GROMACS .gro file of C-alpha atoms in nm:
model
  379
    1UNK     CA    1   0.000   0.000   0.000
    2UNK     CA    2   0.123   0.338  -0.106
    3UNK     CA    3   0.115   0.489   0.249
    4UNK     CA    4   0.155   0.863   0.089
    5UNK     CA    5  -0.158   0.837  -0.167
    6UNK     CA    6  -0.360   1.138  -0.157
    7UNK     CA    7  -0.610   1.138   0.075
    8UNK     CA    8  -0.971   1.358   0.187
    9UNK     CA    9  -0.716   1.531   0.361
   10UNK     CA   10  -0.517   1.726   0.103
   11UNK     CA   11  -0.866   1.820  -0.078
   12UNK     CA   12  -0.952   2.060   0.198
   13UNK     CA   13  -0.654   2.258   0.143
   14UNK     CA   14  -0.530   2.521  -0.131
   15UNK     CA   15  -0.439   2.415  -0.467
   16UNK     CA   16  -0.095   2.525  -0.457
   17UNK     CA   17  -0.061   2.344  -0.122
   18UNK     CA   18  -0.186   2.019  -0.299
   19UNK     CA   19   0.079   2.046  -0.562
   20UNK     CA   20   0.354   2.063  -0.289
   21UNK     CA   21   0.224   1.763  -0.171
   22UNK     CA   22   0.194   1.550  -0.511
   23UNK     CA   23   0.598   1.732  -0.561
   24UNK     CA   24   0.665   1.576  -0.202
   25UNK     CA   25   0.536   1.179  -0.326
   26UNK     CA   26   0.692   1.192  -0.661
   27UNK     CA   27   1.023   1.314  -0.522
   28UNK     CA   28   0.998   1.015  -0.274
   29UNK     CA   29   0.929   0.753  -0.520
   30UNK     CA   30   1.266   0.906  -0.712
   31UNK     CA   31   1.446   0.881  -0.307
   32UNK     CA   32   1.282   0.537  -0.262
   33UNK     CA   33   1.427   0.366  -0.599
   34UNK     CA   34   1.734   0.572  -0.573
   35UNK     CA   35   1.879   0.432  -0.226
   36UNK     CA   36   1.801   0.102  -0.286
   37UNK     CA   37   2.119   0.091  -0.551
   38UNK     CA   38   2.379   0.265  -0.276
   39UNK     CA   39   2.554   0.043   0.009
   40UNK     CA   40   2.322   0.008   0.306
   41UNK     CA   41   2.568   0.093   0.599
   42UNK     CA   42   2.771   0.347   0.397
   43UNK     CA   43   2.370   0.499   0.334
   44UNK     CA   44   2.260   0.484   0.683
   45UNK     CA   45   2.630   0.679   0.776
   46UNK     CA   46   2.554   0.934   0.540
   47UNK     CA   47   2.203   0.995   0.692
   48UNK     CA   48   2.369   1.028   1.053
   49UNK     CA   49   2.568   1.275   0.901
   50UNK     CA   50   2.328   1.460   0.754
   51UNK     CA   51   2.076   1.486   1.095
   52UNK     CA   52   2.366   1.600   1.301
   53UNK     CA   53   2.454   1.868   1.030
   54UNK     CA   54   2.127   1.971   1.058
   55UNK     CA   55   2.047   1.986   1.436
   56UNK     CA   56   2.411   2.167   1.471
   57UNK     CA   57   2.239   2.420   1.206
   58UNK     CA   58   1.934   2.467   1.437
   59UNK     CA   59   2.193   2.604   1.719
   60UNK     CA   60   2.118   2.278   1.931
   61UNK     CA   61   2.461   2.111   2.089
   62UNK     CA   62   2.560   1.886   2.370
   63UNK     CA   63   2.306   1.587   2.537
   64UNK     CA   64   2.021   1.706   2.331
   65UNK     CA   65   2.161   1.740   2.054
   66UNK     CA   66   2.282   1.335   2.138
   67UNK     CA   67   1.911   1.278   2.248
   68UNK     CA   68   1.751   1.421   1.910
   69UNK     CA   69   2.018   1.204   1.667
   70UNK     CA   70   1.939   0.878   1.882
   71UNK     CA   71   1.514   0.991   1.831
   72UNK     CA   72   1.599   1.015   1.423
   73UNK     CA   73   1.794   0.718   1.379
   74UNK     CA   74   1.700   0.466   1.145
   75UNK     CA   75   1.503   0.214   1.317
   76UNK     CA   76   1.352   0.420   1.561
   77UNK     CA   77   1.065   0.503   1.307
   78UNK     CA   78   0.853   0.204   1.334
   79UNK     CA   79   0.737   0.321   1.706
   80UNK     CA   80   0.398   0.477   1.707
   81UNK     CA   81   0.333   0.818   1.887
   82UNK     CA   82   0.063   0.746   2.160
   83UNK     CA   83   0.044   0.955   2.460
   84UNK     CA   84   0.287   0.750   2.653
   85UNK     CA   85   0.562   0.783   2.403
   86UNK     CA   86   0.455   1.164   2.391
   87UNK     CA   87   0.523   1.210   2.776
   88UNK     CA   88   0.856   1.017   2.746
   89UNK     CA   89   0.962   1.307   2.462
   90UNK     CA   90   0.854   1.562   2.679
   91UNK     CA   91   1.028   1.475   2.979
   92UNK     CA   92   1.369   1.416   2.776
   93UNK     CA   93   1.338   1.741   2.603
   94UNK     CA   94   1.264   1.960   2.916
   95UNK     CA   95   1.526   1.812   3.142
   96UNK     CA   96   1.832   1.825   2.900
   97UNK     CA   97   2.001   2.148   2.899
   98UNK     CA   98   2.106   2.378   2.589
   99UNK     CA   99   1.773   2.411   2.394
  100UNK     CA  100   1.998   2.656   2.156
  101UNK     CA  101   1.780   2.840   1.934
  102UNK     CA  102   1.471   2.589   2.056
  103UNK     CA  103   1.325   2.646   2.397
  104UNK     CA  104   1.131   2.414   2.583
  105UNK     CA  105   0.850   2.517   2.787
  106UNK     CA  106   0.912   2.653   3.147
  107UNK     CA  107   0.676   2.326   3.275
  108UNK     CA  108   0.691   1.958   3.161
  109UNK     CA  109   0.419   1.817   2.983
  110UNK     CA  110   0.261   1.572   3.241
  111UNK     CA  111  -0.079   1.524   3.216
  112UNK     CA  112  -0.193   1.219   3.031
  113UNK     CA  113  -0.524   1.428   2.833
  114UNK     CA  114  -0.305   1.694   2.692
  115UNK     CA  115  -0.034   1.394   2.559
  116UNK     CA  116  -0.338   1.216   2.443
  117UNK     CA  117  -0.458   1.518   2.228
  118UNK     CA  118  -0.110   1.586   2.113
  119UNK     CA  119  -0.086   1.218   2.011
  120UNK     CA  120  -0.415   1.204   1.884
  121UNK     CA  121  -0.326   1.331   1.498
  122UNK     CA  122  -0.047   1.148   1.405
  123UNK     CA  123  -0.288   0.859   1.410
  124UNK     CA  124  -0.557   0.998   1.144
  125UNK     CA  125  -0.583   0.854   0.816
  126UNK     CA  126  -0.433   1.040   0.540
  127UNK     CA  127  -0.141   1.201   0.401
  128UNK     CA  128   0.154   1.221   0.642
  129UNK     CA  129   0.214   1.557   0.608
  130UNK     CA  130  -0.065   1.644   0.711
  131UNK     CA  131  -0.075   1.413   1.003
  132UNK     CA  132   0.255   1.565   1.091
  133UNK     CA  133   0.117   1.938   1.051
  134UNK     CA  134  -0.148   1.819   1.259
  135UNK     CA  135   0.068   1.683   1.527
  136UNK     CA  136   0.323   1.991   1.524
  137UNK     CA  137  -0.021   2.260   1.579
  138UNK     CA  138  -0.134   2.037   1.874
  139UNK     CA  139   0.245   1.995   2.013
  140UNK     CA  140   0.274   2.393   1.973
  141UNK     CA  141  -0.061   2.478   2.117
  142UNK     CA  142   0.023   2.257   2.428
  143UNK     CA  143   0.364   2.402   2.490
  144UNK     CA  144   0.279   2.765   2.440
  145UNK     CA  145  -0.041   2.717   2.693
  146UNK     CA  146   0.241   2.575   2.940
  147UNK     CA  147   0.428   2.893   2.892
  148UNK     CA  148   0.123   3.135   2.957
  149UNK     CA  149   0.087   3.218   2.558
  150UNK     CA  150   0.481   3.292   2.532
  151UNK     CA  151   0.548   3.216   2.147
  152UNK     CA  152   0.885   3.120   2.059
  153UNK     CA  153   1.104   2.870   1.809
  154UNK     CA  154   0.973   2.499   1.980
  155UNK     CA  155   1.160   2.173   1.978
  156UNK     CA  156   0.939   1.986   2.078
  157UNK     CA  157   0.612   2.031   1.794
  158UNK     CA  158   0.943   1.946   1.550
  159UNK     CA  159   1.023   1.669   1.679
  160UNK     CA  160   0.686   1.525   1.722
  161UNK     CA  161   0.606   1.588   1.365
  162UNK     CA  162   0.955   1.425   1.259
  163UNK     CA  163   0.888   1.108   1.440
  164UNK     CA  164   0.552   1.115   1.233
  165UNK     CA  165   0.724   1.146   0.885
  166UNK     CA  166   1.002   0.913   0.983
  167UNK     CA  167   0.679   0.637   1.028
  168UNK     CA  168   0.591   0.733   0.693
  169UNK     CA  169   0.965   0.628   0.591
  170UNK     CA  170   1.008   0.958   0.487
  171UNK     CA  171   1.380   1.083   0.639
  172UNK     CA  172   1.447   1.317   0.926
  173UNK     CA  173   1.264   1.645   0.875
  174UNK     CA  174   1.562   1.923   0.965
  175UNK     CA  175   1.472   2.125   1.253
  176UNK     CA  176   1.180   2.401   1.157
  177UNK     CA  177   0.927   2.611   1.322
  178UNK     CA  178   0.633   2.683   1.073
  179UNK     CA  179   0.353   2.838   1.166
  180UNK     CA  180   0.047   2.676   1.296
  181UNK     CA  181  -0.290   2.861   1.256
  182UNK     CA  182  -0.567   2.881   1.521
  183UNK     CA  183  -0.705   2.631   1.425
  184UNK     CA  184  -0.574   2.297   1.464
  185UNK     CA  185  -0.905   2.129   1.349
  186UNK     CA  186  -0.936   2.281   1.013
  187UNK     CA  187  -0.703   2.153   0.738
  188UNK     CA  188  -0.750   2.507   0.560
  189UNK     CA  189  -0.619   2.678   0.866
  190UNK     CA  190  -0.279   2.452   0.854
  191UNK     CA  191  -0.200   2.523   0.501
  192UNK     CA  192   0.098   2.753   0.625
  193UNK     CA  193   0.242   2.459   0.863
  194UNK     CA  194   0.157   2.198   0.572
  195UNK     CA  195   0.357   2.435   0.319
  196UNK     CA  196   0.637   2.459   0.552
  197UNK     CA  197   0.698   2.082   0.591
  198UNK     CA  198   0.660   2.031   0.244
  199UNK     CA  199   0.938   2.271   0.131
  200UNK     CA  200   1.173   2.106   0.447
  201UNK     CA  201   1.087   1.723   0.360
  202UNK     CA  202   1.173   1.813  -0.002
  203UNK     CA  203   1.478   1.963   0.117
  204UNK     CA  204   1.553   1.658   0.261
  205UNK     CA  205   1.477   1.412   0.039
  206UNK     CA  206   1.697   1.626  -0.202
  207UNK     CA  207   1.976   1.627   0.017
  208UNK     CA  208   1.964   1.255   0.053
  209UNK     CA  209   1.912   1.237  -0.336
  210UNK     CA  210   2.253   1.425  -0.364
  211UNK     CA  211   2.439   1.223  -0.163
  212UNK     CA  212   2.658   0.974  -0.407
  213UNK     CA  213   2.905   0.706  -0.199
  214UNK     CA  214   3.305   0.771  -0.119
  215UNK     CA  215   3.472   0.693  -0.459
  216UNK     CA  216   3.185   0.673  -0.682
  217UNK     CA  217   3.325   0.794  -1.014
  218UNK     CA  218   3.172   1.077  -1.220
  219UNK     CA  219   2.896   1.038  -1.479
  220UNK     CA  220   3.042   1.021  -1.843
  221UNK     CA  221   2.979   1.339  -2.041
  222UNK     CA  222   2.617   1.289  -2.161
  223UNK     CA  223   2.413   1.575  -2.378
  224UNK     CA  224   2.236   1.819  -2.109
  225UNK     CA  225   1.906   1.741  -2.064
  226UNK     CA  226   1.635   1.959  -2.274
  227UNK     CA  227   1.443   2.035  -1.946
  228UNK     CA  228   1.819   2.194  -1.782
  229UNK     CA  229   1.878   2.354  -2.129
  230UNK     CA  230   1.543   2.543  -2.118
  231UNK     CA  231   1.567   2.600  -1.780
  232UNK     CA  232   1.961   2.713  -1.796
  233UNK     CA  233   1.827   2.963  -2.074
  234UNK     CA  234   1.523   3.109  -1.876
  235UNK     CA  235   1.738   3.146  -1.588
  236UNK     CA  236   2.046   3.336  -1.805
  237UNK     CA  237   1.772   3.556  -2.009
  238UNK     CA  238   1.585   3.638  -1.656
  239UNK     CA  239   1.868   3.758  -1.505
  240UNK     CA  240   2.011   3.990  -1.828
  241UNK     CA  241   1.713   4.148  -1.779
  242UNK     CA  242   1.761   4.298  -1.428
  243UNK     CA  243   2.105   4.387  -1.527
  244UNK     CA  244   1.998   4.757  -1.751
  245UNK     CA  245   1.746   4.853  -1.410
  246UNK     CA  246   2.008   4.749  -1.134
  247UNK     CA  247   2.296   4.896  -1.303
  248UNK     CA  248   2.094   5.185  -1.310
  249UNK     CA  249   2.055   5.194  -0.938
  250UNK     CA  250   2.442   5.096  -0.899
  251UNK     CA  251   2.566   5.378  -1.099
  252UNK     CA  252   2.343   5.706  -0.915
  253UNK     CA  253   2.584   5.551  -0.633
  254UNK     CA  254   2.918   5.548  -0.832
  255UNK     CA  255   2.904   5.627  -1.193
  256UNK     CA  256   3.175   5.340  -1.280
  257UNK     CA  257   2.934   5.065  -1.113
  258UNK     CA  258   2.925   4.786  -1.355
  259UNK     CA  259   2.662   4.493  -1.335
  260UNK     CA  260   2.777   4.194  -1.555
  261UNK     CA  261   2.575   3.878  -1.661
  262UNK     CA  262   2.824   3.596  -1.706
  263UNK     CA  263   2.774   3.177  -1.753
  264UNK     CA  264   2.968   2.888  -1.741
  265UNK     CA  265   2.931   2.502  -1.648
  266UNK     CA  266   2.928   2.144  -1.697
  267UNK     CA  267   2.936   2.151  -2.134
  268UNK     CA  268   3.106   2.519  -2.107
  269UNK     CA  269   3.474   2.401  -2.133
  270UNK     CA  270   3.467   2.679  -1.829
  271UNK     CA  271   3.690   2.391  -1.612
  272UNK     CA  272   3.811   2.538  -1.282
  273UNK     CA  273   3.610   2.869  -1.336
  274UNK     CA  274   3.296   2.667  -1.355
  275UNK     CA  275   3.348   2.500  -1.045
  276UNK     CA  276   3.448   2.786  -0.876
  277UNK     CA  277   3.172   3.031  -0.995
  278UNK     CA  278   2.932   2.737  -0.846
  279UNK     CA  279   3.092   2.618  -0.545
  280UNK     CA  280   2.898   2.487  -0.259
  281UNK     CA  281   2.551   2.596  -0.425
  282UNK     CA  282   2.641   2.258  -0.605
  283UNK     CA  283   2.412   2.012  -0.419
  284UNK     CA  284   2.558   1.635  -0.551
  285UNK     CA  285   2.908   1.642  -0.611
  286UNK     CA  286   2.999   1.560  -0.958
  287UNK     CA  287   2.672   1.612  -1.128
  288UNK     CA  288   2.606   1.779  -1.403
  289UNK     CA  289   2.558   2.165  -1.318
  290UNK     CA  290   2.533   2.528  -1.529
  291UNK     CA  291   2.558   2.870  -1.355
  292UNK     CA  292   2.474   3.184  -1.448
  293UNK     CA  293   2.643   3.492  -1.250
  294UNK     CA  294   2.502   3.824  -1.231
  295UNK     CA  295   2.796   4.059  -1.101
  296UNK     CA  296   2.791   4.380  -0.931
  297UNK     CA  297   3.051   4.592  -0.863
  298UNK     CA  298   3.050   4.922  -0.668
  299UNK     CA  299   3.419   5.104  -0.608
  300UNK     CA  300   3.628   4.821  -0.441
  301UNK     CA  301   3.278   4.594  -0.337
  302UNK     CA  302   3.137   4.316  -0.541
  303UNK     CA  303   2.851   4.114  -0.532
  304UNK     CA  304   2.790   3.825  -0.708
  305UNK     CA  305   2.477   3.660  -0.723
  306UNK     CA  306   2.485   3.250  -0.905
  307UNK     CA  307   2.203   3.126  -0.969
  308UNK     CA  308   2.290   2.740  -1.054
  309UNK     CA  309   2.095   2.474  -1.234
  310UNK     CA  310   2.173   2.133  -1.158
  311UNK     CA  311   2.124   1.735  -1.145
  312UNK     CA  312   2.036   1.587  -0.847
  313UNK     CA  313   2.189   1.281  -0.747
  314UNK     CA  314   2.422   1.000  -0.984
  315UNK     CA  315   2.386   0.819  -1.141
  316UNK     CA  316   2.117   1.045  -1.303
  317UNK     CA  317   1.789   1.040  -1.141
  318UNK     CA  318   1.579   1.292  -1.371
  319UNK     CA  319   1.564   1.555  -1.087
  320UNK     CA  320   1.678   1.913  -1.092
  321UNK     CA  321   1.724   2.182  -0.854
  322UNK     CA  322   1.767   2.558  -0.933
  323UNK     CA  323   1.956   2.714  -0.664
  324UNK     CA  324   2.087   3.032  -0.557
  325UNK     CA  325   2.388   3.190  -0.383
  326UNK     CA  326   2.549   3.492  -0.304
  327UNK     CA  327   2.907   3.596  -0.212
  328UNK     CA  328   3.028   3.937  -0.084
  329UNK     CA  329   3.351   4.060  -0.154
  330UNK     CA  330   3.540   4.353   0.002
  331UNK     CA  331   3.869   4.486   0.093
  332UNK     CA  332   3.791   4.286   0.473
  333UNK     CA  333   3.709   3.973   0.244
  334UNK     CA  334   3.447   3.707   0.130
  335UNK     CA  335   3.147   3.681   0.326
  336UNK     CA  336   2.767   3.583   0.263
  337UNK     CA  337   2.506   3.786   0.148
  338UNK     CA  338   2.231   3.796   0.445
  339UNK     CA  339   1.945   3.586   0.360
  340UNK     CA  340   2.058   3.440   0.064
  341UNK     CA  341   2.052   3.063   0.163
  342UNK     CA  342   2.155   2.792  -0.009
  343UNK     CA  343   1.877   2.565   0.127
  344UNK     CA  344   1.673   2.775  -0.060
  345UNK     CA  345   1.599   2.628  -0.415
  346UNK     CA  346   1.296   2.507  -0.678
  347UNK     CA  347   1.298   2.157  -0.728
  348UNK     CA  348   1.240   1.973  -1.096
  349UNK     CA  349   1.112   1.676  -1.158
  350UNK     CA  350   1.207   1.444  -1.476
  351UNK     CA  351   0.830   1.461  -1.658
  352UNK     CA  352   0.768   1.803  -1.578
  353UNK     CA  353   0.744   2.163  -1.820
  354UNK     CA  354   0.982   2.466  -1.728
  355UNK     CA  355   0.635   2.649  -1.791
  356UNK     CA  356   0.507   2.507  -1.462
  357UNK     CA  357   0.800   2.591  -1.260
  358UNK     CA  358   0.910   2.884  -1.382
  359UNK     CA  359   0.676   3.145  -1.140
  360UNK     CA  360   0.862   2.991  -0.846
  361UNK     CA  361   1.177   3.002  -1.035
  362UNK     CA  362   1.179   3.338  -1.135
  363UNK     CA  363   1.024   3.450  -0.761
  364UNK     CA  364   1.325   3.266  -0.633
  365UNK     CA  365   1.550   3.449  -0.852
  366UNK     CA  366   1.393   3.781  -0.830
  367UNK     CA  367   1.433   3.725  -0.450
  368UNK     CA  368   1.756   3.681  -0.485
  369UNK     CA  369   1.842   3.971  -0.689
  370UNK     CA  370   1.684   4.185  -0.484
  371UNK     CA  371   1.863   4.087  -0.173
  372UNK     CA  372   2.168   4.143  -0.312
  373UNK     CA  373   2.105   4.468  -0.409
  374UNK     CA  374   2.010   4.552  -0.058
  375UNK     CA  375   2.326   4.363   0.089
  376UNK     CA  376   2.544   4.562  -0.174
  377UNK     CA  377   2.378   4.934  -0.107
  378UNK     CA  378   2.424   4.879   0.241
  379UNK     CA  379   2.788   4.858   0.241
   0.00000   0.00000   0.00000
């Protein structure tokens, strides 16, 4: 049985949520086939990898940090969340120390109705996302009540809503706090927290995607794939057409500002360049990947912004991501632009048109441009 078939759920919510969804079971099928081909333990080593990276990302450290890997590990899925199980979480999260960035609420959760409530979702037939949203808006509601209405990041509604997914043999959701409406009962009101988990399971599945095993040689050169071409071209014409306006804006602050569109990549001969202009915005190492650079300069600052459209996983698996990143360089040195992540990105999947990506491609883009003109005036 497909255990992440659409369900009564999903049909309450908003279209676009919907799609996220269907994006979220067709990646997995991809994940699911994928794996199976790669070395069990050298797999399951990656994953542990990959869920401390992620916890250490959330700020959390030390015996939690220990307690929350132990939670994720492979194996520990298969135990259902009933209110007993949800008491046991509770106590370990409020009695280790160093939340980080993830408090836990000044009282334990102790009393066996409020656990049974909180457990009460993750048990509901229907798509596990939406169990888990479910799940992670009862979690929140009981741990803010505890705290007298004090809102704040929460580790425990993620991990609770992790455990769920991880039943679904889906793999460790990284640490989040979406929000959860006011109404926990209403599928419509949870369409933020269901959006939010979508975007971090696919995320995740993409990470796991890109991971390829110690030694695994590179793909031969094969023709680029007409859905990256298109894509690679949208993306290069998109951003020539913000250079004329921003170069504008560059040059009423110096008059020798220059804003340069420039590619390169896996077919462009572009060798060390390429990799360089890409760096860590590329997700599976040795894949196939094409970046186009829009560059900003402004007296002895520039920006450059790469946006970077690539294959997901090797052997090839059909799956792209379009990714962006965005480096900062000054007479102190190279540094980030703020809130240009490189978690941030638009996944593609093998049977689909750019046509029906491209609005969250070119938001994601247009995002990103307009960060890093903010980062750049600012300096």
């Amino acid at each position: 049985m497909d255990t992440l078939r659409l369900s009564a759920d999903p049909e309450r919510l908003p279209d676009r949520v919907r799609e996220e969804l269907t994006d979220v079971d067709r990646l997995r099928r991809i994940w699911s086939g994928h794996r199976q081909a790669q070395p069990r333990e050298a797999r399951e080593a990656a994953r542990r990898s990959l869920v401390r990276s992620r916890i250490e990302g959330a700020g959390v450290g030390g015996p939690l940090a220990e307690y929350l890997e132990s939670a994720l590990a492979d194996g520990m899925g298969g135990r259902a969340l009933d209110p007993d199980y949800v008491l046991e979480l509770a106590d370990r999260v409020h009695s280790l120390p160093d939340p980080g960035a993830f408090r836990a609420p000044a009282a334990p959760l102790v009393e066996y109705d409020r656990a049974r409530a909180v457990a009460a979702p993750a048990a509901v037939p229907g798509h596990p996302l939406v169990r888990a949203a479910h799940t992670y808006a009862e979690t929140l509601a009981a741990v803010t009540e505890l705290d007298r209405g004090n809102e704040a990041p929460r580790l425990l509604p993620w991990l609770v809503a992790a455990l769920v997914l991880r039943r679904a043999d889906l793999p460790p959701l990284p640490p989040v706090h979406p929000p959860a409406g006011p109404g926990p009962d209403s599928d419509e009101s949870l369409a933020p927290t269901v959006s939010a988990l979508a975007r971090a399971v696919t995320a995740a599945l993409r990470d796991e995607l890109s991971w390829t095993p110690p030694g695994s040689a590179p793909d031969p050169g094969e023709p680029v794939p007409p859905l990256a071409a298109v894509t690679r071209r949208r993306v290069t014409d998109h951003l020539r057409s913000h250079r004329e306006s921003v170069g504008l804006i560059l040059r009423g602050l110096d008059p020798a500002a220059r804003a340069v569109v420039r590619t390169g990549g896996h077919d462009s001969g572009a060798g060390a360049e390429g990799l360089s202009e890409a760096g860590r915005a590329v997700l599976t190492p040795g894949a196939a990947h094409w970046w186009t650079a829009l560059e900003l300069t402004v007296e002895d600052t520039t920006l450059s912004l790469v946006v970077v459209v690539q294959e997901i996983g090797r052997p090839r698996t059909g799956v792209l991501a379009v990714t962006v990143d965005g480096r900062l360089t000054d007479p102190d040195g190279v540094r980030d632009v703020p809130g240009i992540s490189g978690t941030e990105a638009v996944t593609l999947m093998p049977a689909d048109c750019v046509d029906d990506r491209w609005p969250r491609i070119r938001d994601l883009v247009d995002e990103g441009v307009s960060l890093a003109l903010g980062g750049l005036t600012r300096v």
